[in-house]
């Protein structure tokens, strides 16, 4: 069936990979990328597909109710894939209200826009909310997050995402809005804004700047290559059950310090450095407040029901990512000027 899908946050890291996948894979669909181009949104991420006949960009803030109403009336979408968000935990510690506005109120605005546009005519319609595993809180040494794990967010970011998940489910229960949610682990890959661990450290190694490891460095994350997340989103959007949740993860847990050391060794090879050169940049700094000790996803539901699994090993994915940053120095230069420098100073001043 031909579809028109509004993808919010399509100029961001994950959103740009989802937009590209849908534009190329579904030439009969119309893809509307709705994004306000905050510091994290960058149309350079989509240069290769921006003139495709089935793609259009709309610069709209999800806090702008009239703007959303206009876009829904103009395009008459059959689906929404909602990725627009404030996405960085450290920024949420500095400015929690920004996260409440975009992640909570923006999501409710989008739900209202869909509900009002669809007027209860829900056949063939779908509202897909892309969320995070951080809503589940922190694990100890063992165990995994399943779709049934109780929500227990600890950062303003994860609390705002948890709240948005609750609103999406509430619109399903109260108004019958056909909704589906996925909660994914940490992504990495091309186009990742260099405030997050992996791209920040790649950039700092290139610049020979310190690699600021929070606390004891023994925090654990489950890493997934971004294109594998996009593939999972495609499957959940088309084949997931309404009013259902899918956990998405990499089956790939790493303690931060081990990951940083692997990254350093791959970067030393790339830069023709003597082994151990980049390790010398590792600097332990004060911990992030409320830092979750361990995340690990049980992705067996999406694996069994939809047949999804990651396609790229961590070493392959990291190598692809490093190569991308080397081949896209201009992109890196553009995003690490202006606002970025101010953020960097505030976050990493001792
Ligand atoms: P990102 O910060 O790279 O991109 C966010 C995009 O949303 C940007 O293009 C930005 O311009 C846009 N945006 C922000 N506020 C907006 C607003 N008020 N109106 C319109 N557009 C706005 O984020 P990301 O890492 O690509 O994450 C995308 C989604 O996936 C988020 O919802 C995030 O919570 C979720 N997620 C991310 C990860 C991860 O590891 N990055 C993991 C799991 C889930
Ligand atoms: P991040 O990429 O911010 O993702 P999240 O907090 O959403 O998991 O951080 C990943 C891990 O790396 C997390 O445990 C915090 C840690 N970290 C550092 O040690 N130093 C840094 O400069 C950053 C940005 C993160």
Coordinates of C-alpha atoms and ligand atoms in Angstrom, one line a residue:
X1 CA 0.0 0.0 0.0
X2 CA 1.3 3.5 -0.8
X3 CA 2.0 5.5 2.3
X4 CA 2.8 9.0 3.4
X5 CA 4.9 9.0 6.5
X6 CA 6.0 11.9 8.6
X7 CA 9.4 11.1 10.1
X8 CA 10.2 13.6 12.9
X9 CA 13.8 14.3 13.8
X10 CA 14.8 13.1 10.3
X11 CA 17.8 15.5 10.2
X12 CA 19.3 14.0 13.4
X13 CA 21.6 11.0 13.8
X14 CA 19.2 8.0 13.8
X15 CA 16.5 9.9 12.0
X16 CA 18.7 10.6 9.0
X17 CA 19.4 6.8 8.6
X18 CA 15.7 6.0 8.9
X19 CA 14.8 8.7 6.3
X20 CA 17.4 7.4 3.9
X21 CA 16.3 3.8 4.3
X22 CA 12.7 4.6 3.7
X23 CA 13.3 7.0 0.8
X24 CA 15.4 4.4 -1.1
X25 CA 13.6 1.2 -0.1
X26 CA 10.1 2.5 -0.7
X27 CA 10.0 4.7 -3.8
X28 CA 6.2 4.6 -3.8
X29 CA 6.0 6.2 -0.4
X30 CA 6.1 9.9 0.3
X31 CA 8.5 10.7 3.1
X32 CA 8.1 14.0 5.0
X33 CA 11.0 14.8 7.2
X34 CA 9.7 17.1 9.9
X35 CA 12.6 18.7 11.9
X36 CA 13.3 22.0 13.5
X37 CA 17.1 21.7 12.9
X38 CA 18.3 22.3 16.5
X39 CA 22.1 22.0 17.1
X40 CA 21.7 18.2 16.6
X41 CA 19.8 18.5 13.3
X42 CA 21.8 18.8 10.1
X43 CA 20.5 18.6 6.5
X44 CA 24.0 17.7 5.4
X45 CA 23.2 14.3 6.8
X46 CA 20.7 13.8 3.9
X47 CA 22.5 15.5 0.9
X48 CA 22.5 12.2 -1.1
X49 CA 18.7 11.8 -1.1
X50 CA 17.4 15.3 -0.7
X51 CA 16.4 15.6 -4.4
X52 CA 14.5 12.3 -4.4
X53 CA 11.0 12.8 -5.8
X54 CA 9.5 10.9 -2.8
X55 CA 11.2 13.1 -0.2
X56 CA 10.3 16.5 1.3
X57 CA 11.7 18.5 4.2
X58 CA 9.5 20.6 6.6
X59 CA 11.2 22.8 9.1
X60 CA 8.7 22.7 12.0
X61 CA 9.1 22.6 15.7
X62 CA 7.0 19.9 17.4
X63 CA 6.1 22.6 20.0
X64 CA 4.3 24.6 17.2
X65 CA 0.8 23.2 17.2
X66 CA -0.4 25.3 14.2
X67 CA 2.7 24.2 12.2
X68 CA 1.9 20.5 13.0
X69 CA -1.7 21.0 12.0
X70 CA -0.7 22.6 8.7
X71 CA 1.7 19.7 7.9
X72 CA -0.9 17.0 8.7
X73 CA -3.5 18.8 6.6
X74 CA -1.2 19.3 3.7
X75 CA 0.2 15.7 3.5
X76 CA -2.5 13.6 5.0
X77 CA -0.1 11.1 6.4
X78 CA -0.9 7.4 6.9
X79 CA 1.9 7.1 9.5
X80 CA 4.2 8.9 11.9
X81 CA 7.6 7.7 13.0
X82 CA 8.6 10.0 15.9
X83 CA 12.3 10.5 16.6
X84 CA 12.5 14.2 17.2
X85 CA 13.9 14.7 20.8
X86 CA 16.5 16.3 22.9
X87 CA 18.7 13.2 23.2
X88 CA 21.8 13.9 25.3
X89 CA 21.8 13.0 29.0
X90 CA 24.5 15.5 30.0
X91 CA 22.6 18.4 28.4
X92 CA 19.5 17.2 30.2
X93 CA 21.4 17.7 33.5
X94 CA 22.2 21.3 32.6
X95 CA 18.8 22.2 31.0
X96 CA 16.0 19.7 32.1
X97 CA 13.1 21.9 31.0
X98 CA 14.2 21.8 27.3
X99 CA 13.7 18.1 27.6
X100 CA 10.2 18.4 29.1
X101 CA 9.2 20.8 26.4
X102 CA 10.4 18.8 23.3
X103 CA 10.2 15.3 24.6
X104 CA 7.0 15.4 26.6
X105 CA 5.0 18.4 25.4
X106 CA 6.2 18.0 21.8
X107 CA 5.2 14.4 21.8
X108 CA 1.8 15.2 23.1
X109 CA 1.4 17.9 20.4
X110 CA 2.3 15.3 17.8
X111 CA -0.2 12.8 19.3
X112 CA -2.9 15.4 19.2
X113 CA -2.1 16.4 15.6
X114 CA -2.4 12.7 14.5
X115 CA -5.5 12.1 16.5
X116 CA -7.2 15.2 15.1
X117 CA -6.1 14.5 11.5
X118 CA -7.2 10.9 11.6
X119 CA -10.5 11.5 13.4
X120 CA -10.9 7.9 14.6
X121 CA -10.4 6.6 11.0
X122 CA -7.5 4.4 12.2
X123 CA -7.5 1.7 9.5
X124 CA -4.1 1.6 7.9
X125 CA -2.8 4.3 10.3
X126 CA 0.1 4.0 12.7
X127 CA 1.9 6.2 15.2
X128 CA 5.4 4.8 16.0
X129 CA 7.3 6.3 18.9
X130 CA 11.0 5.7 19.0
X131 CA 12.3 5.5 22.5
X132 CA 15.3 4.4 24.6
X133 CA 16.3 1.6 27.0
X134 CA 17.2 4.3 29.5
X135 CA 13.6 4.5 30.7
X136 CA 14.2 1.2 32.5
X137 CA 16.8 2.6 34.8
X138 CA 20.0 0.8 35.7
X139 CA 20.9 -2.9 36.0
X140 CA 23.4 -4.5 38.4
X141 CA 26.0 -7.0 37.2
X142 CA 23.4 -9.4 35.8
X143 CA 20.0 -9.4 34.1
X144 CA 18.5 -7.7 31.1
X145 CA 15.8 -5.2 30.3
X146 CA 12.7 -6.9 28.8
X147 CA 9.5 -5.3 27.6
X148 CA 8.0 -5.9 31.0
X149 CA 10.7 -4.3 33.1
X150 CA 9.3 -1.6 35.3
X151 CA 10.2 2.0 34.3
X152 CA 12.7 3.6 36.6
X153 CA 14.4 6.6 34.9
X154 CA 17.2 8.5 36.6
X155 CA 18.2 11.4 34.4
X156 CA 16.0 14.2 33.2
X157 CA 16.5 12.8 29.7
X158 CA 15.3 9.3 30.6
X159 CA 12.4 10.7 32.7
X160 CA 11.2 12.8 29.8
X161 CA 11.4 9.8 27.4
X162 CA 9.6 7.6 30.0
X163 CA 6.9 10.3 30.2
X164 CA 6.5 10.5 26.4
X165 CA 6.2 6.6 26.3
X166 CA 3.4 6.8 28.9
X167 CA 1.5 9.5 26.8
X168 CA 1.8 7.4 23.7
X169 CA 0.3 4.3 25.4
X170 CA -2.3 6.5 27.1
X171 CA -3.5 7.8 23.6
X172 CA -3.7 4.2 22.5
X173 CA -5.8 3.2 25.6
X174 CA -7.9 6.3 25.8
X175 CA -8.5 7.2 22.1
X176 CA -7.7 4.0 20.4
X177 CA -4.8 5.6 18.5
X178 CA -2.9 2.8 16.8
X179 CA 0.5 3.1 18.5
X180 CA 3.7 1.1 18.7
X181 CA 6.9 1.8 20.7
X182 CA 10.4 0.5 20.5
X183 CA 13.1 1.0 23.2
X184 CA 16.6 0.8 21.9
X185 CA 20.1 0.6 23.4
X186 CA 23.0 3.0 22.6
X187 CA 23.5 3.6 18.9
X188 CA 26.8 4.5 17.2
X189 CA 27.8 5.1 13.6
X190 CA 28.1 7.8 10.9
X191 CA 26.5 11.2 11.5
X192 CA 26.6 10.8 15.3
X193 CA 26.9 14.2 17.0
X194 CA 30.3 14.4 18.7
X195 CA 28.9 15.0 22.2
X196 CA 28.2 11.3 22.7
X197 CA 31.0 8.9 23.8
X198 CA 32.1 7.3 20.5
X199 CA 32.2 10.3 18.1
X200 CA 33.5 12.6 20.9
X201 CA 36.4 10.3 21.5
X202 CA 37.1 9.8 17.8
X203 CA 37.2 13.6 17.3
X204 CA 39.3 14.1 20.4
X205 CA 41.9 11.5 19.3
X206 CA 42.1 13.2 15.9
X207 CA 42.6 16.6 17.8
X208 CA 45.0 14.9 20.4
X209 CA 42.7 16.2 23.2
X210 CA 42.0 14.3 26.5
X211 CA 39.5 11.5 26.5
X212 CA 37.3 12.3 29.5
X213 CA 36.1 9.0 31.1
X214 CA 33.5 9.6 33.7
X215 CA 34.0 8.0 37.2
X216 CA 35.7 4.7 37.3
X217 CA 34.9 3.9 33.6
X218 CA 33.2 0.6 34.6
X219 CA 29.8 1.7 33.4
X220 CA 28.3 -0.7 30.8
X221 CA 26.4 0.0 27.6
X222 CA 24.9 -2.3 24.9
X223 CA 26.0 -0.8 21.6
X224 CA 24.1 -1.1 18.3
X225 CA 25.2 0.1 14.8
X226 CA 22.8 2.8 13.7
X227 CA 21.9 1.1 10.4
X228 CA 20.8 -2.0 12.3
X229 CA 18.5 0.2 14.4
X230 CA 17.0 1.7 11.2
X231 CA 16.3 -1.8 9.8
X232 CA 14.6 -2.7 13.1
X233 CA 12.5 0.5 12.9
X234 CA 11.5 -0.5 9.3
X235 CA 10.3 -3.9 10.6
X236 CA 8.5 -2.6 13.6
X237 CA 6.7 0.1 11.5
X238 CA 5.5 -2.4 8.9
X239 CA 5.1 -5.7 10.9
X240 CA 5.0 -4.8 14.6
X241 CA 1.7 -5.3 16.5
X242 CA -0.4 -2.2 17.5
X243 CA -0.2 -1.3 21.2
X244 CA 2.9 -3.3 21.5
X245 CA 6.5 -2.6 22.6
X246 CA 9.7 -4.0 21.1
X247 CA 13.1 -3.8 22.8
X248 CA 16.0 -3.4 20.4
X249 CA 19.6 -4.1 21.4
X250 CA 23.0 -5.1 20.1
X251 CA 23.7 -8.2 22.1
X252 CA 26.9 -6.3 22.6
X253 CA 27.8 -5.1 26.1
X254 CA 31.0 -3.1 26.8
X255 CA 32.4 -1.5 29.8
X256 CA 33.2 2.1 28.8
X257 CA 36.9 1.8 29.5
X258 CA 37.2 -1.4 27.5
X259 CA 35.4 0.2 24.6
X260 CA 37.6 3.3 24.8
X261 CA 40.7 1.1 24.7
X262 CA 39.4 -0.8 21.6
X263 CA 38.7 2.5 20.0
X264 CA 42.2 3.8 20.8
X265 CA 43.8 0.8 19.3
X266 CA 41.7 1.1 16.1
X267 CA 42.5 4.8 15.9
X268 CA 46.2 4.1 16.4
X269 CA 46.1 1.8 13.4
X270 CA 44.2 4.3 11.3
X271 CA 46.6 7.1 12.2
X272 CA 49.8 4.9 11.9
X273 CA 50.5 5.7 15.5
X274 CA 52.7 3.4 17.7
X275 CA 50.4 1.0 19.7
X276 CA 49.3 2.7 23.0
X277 CA 49.7 6.3 21.7
X278 CA 46.0 7.2 22.0
X279 CA 45.6 5.4 25.4
X280 CA 47.8 8.1 26.8
X281 CA 44.9 10.6 26.2
X282 CA 42.6 8.7 28.6
X283 CA 41.7 11.0 31.5
X284 CA 39.4 10.0 34.4
X285 CA 37.1 12.9 35.4
X286 CA 34.3 13.4 37.9
X287 CA 31.3 11.2 37.4
X288 CA 28.0 12.1 35.8
X289 CA 25.4 12.6 38.5
X290 CA 22.8 9.8 38.5
X291 CA 24.9 7.8 36.2
X292 CA 23.2 4.4 35.4
X293 CA 25.7 1.6 36.0
X294 CA 24.6 -0.9 33.3
X295 CA 22.2 -1.2 30.4
X296 CA 21.6 -4.5 28.6
X297 CA 18.7 -5.3 26.4
X298 CA 16.9 -8.6 26.0
X299 CA 16.0 -8.3 22.3
X300 CA 14.5 -11.8 22.0
X301 CA 11.0 -10.6 21.3
X302 CA 11.8 -8.6 18.1
X303 CA 14.2 -11.4 17.2
X304 CA 11.5 -14.2 17.5
X305 CA 8.5 -12.2 16.3
X306 CA 10.0 -10.1 13.5
X307 CA 13.2 -12.0 12.7
X308 CA 15.4 -9.0 13.4
X309 CA 19.0 -9.3 14.5
X310 CA 22.1 -7.0 14.2
X311 CA 24.0 -7.5 10.9
X312 CA 27.3 -5.8 11.8
X313 CA 29.8 -6.9 14.5
X314 CA 31.1 -4.3 16.9
X315 CA 34.6 -4.3 15.4
X316 CA 33.2 -3.9 11.9
X317 CA 30.8 -1.2 12.9
X318 CA 33.5 0.8 14.8
X319 CA 35.8 0.5 11.8
X320 CA 33.1 1.8 9.5
X321 CA 32.4 4.6 11.9
X322 CA 36.0 5.6 12.2
X323 CA 36.4 5.5 8.4
X324 CA 33.3 7.7 8.0
X325 CA 34.6 10.4 10.4
X326 CA 38.0 10.4 8.5
X327 CA 36.2 10.7 5.2
X328 CA 33.8 13.5 6.5
X329 CA 36.2 15.9 8.2
X330 CA 34.2 18.8 6.7
X331 CA 31.0 17.6 8.4
X332 CA 32.9 17.3 11.7
X333 CA 34.3 20.8 11.3
X334 CA 30.8 22.2 10.6
X335 CA 29.2 20.6 13.7
X336 CA 32.1 21.3 16.1
X337 CA 32.0 25.1 15.8
X338 CA 29.9 27.8 17.5
X339 CA 27.4 26.3 19.9
X340 CA 29.4 23.1 20.3
X341 CA 32.5 24.9 21.7
X342 CA 30.4 26.7 24.3
X343 CA 28.8 23.4 25.3
X344 CA 32.2 21.7 25.5
X345 CA 33.6 24.3 27.8
X346 CA 30.7 24.1 30.2
X347 CA 30.6 20.3 30.3
X348 CA 34.3 19.6 30.6
X349 CA 35.6 22.5 32.7
X350 CA 37.3 21.0 35.8
Ligands
LIG1 P1 19.6 13.5 17.7 O1 19.8 14.5 18.9 O2 20.8 13.2 16.9 O3 18.5 14.1 16.7 C1 17.3 14.7 17.2 C2 16.6 15.4 16.0 O4 15.4 16.0 16.5 C3 17.5 16.6 15.5 O5 17.5 16.5 14.1 C4 16.8 17.8 16.0 O6 16.9 18.9 15.1 C5 15.3 17.3 16.1 N1 14.6 18.1 17.1 C6 14.9 18.3 18.4 N2 14.0 19.0 19.0 C7 13.0 19.3 18.1 C8 11.8 20.0 18.1 N3 11.4 20.6 19.2 N4 11.0 20.0 17.0 C9 11.4 19.4 15.9 N5 12.6 18.7 15.8 C10 13.4 18.7 16.9 O7 19.0 12.2 18.3 P2 19.2 10.7 17.9 O8 20.3 10.2 18.7 O9 19.1 10.6 16.5 O10 17.9 10.1 18.6 C11 16.7 10.0 17.9 C12 15.6 9.4 18.7 O11 16.0 8.1 19.1 C13 15.3 10.1 20.0 O12 14.0 10.1 20.3 C14 16.1 9.3 21.1 O13 15.5 9.4 22.3 C15 16.0 7.9 20.5 N6 17.1 7.0 20.9 C16 18.4 7.4 20.7 C17 19.4 6.5 21.0 C18 20.9 6.8 20.7 O14 21.7 6.1 21.1 N7 21.2 8.0 20.1 C19 19.1 5.2 21.5 C20 17.8 4.9 21.7 C21 16.8 5.8 21.3
LIG2 P1 26.6 8.7 26.0 O1 27.2 8.5 24.7 O2 26.4 10.1 26.5 O3 25.3 7.8 26.1 P2 24.3 7.5 27.3 O4 24.6 8.3 28.5 O5 22.9 7.8 26.7 O6 24.4 6.0 27.6 O7 27.5 7.9 27.1 C1 27.8 6.6 27.0 C2 28.6 6.2 28.2 O8 29.9 6.9 28.2 C3 28.0 6.6 29.6 O9 28.2 5.6 30.6 C4 28.7 7.9 29.9 C5 30.1 7.7 29.4 N1 30.8 8.9 28.9 C6 32.0 9.2 29.4 O10 32.6 8.5 30.2 N2 32.6 10.4 29.0 C7 32.0 11.3 28.1 O11 32.6 12.3 27.8 C8 30.7 10.9 27.6 C9 30.0 11.8 26.7 C10 30.1 9.8 28.0

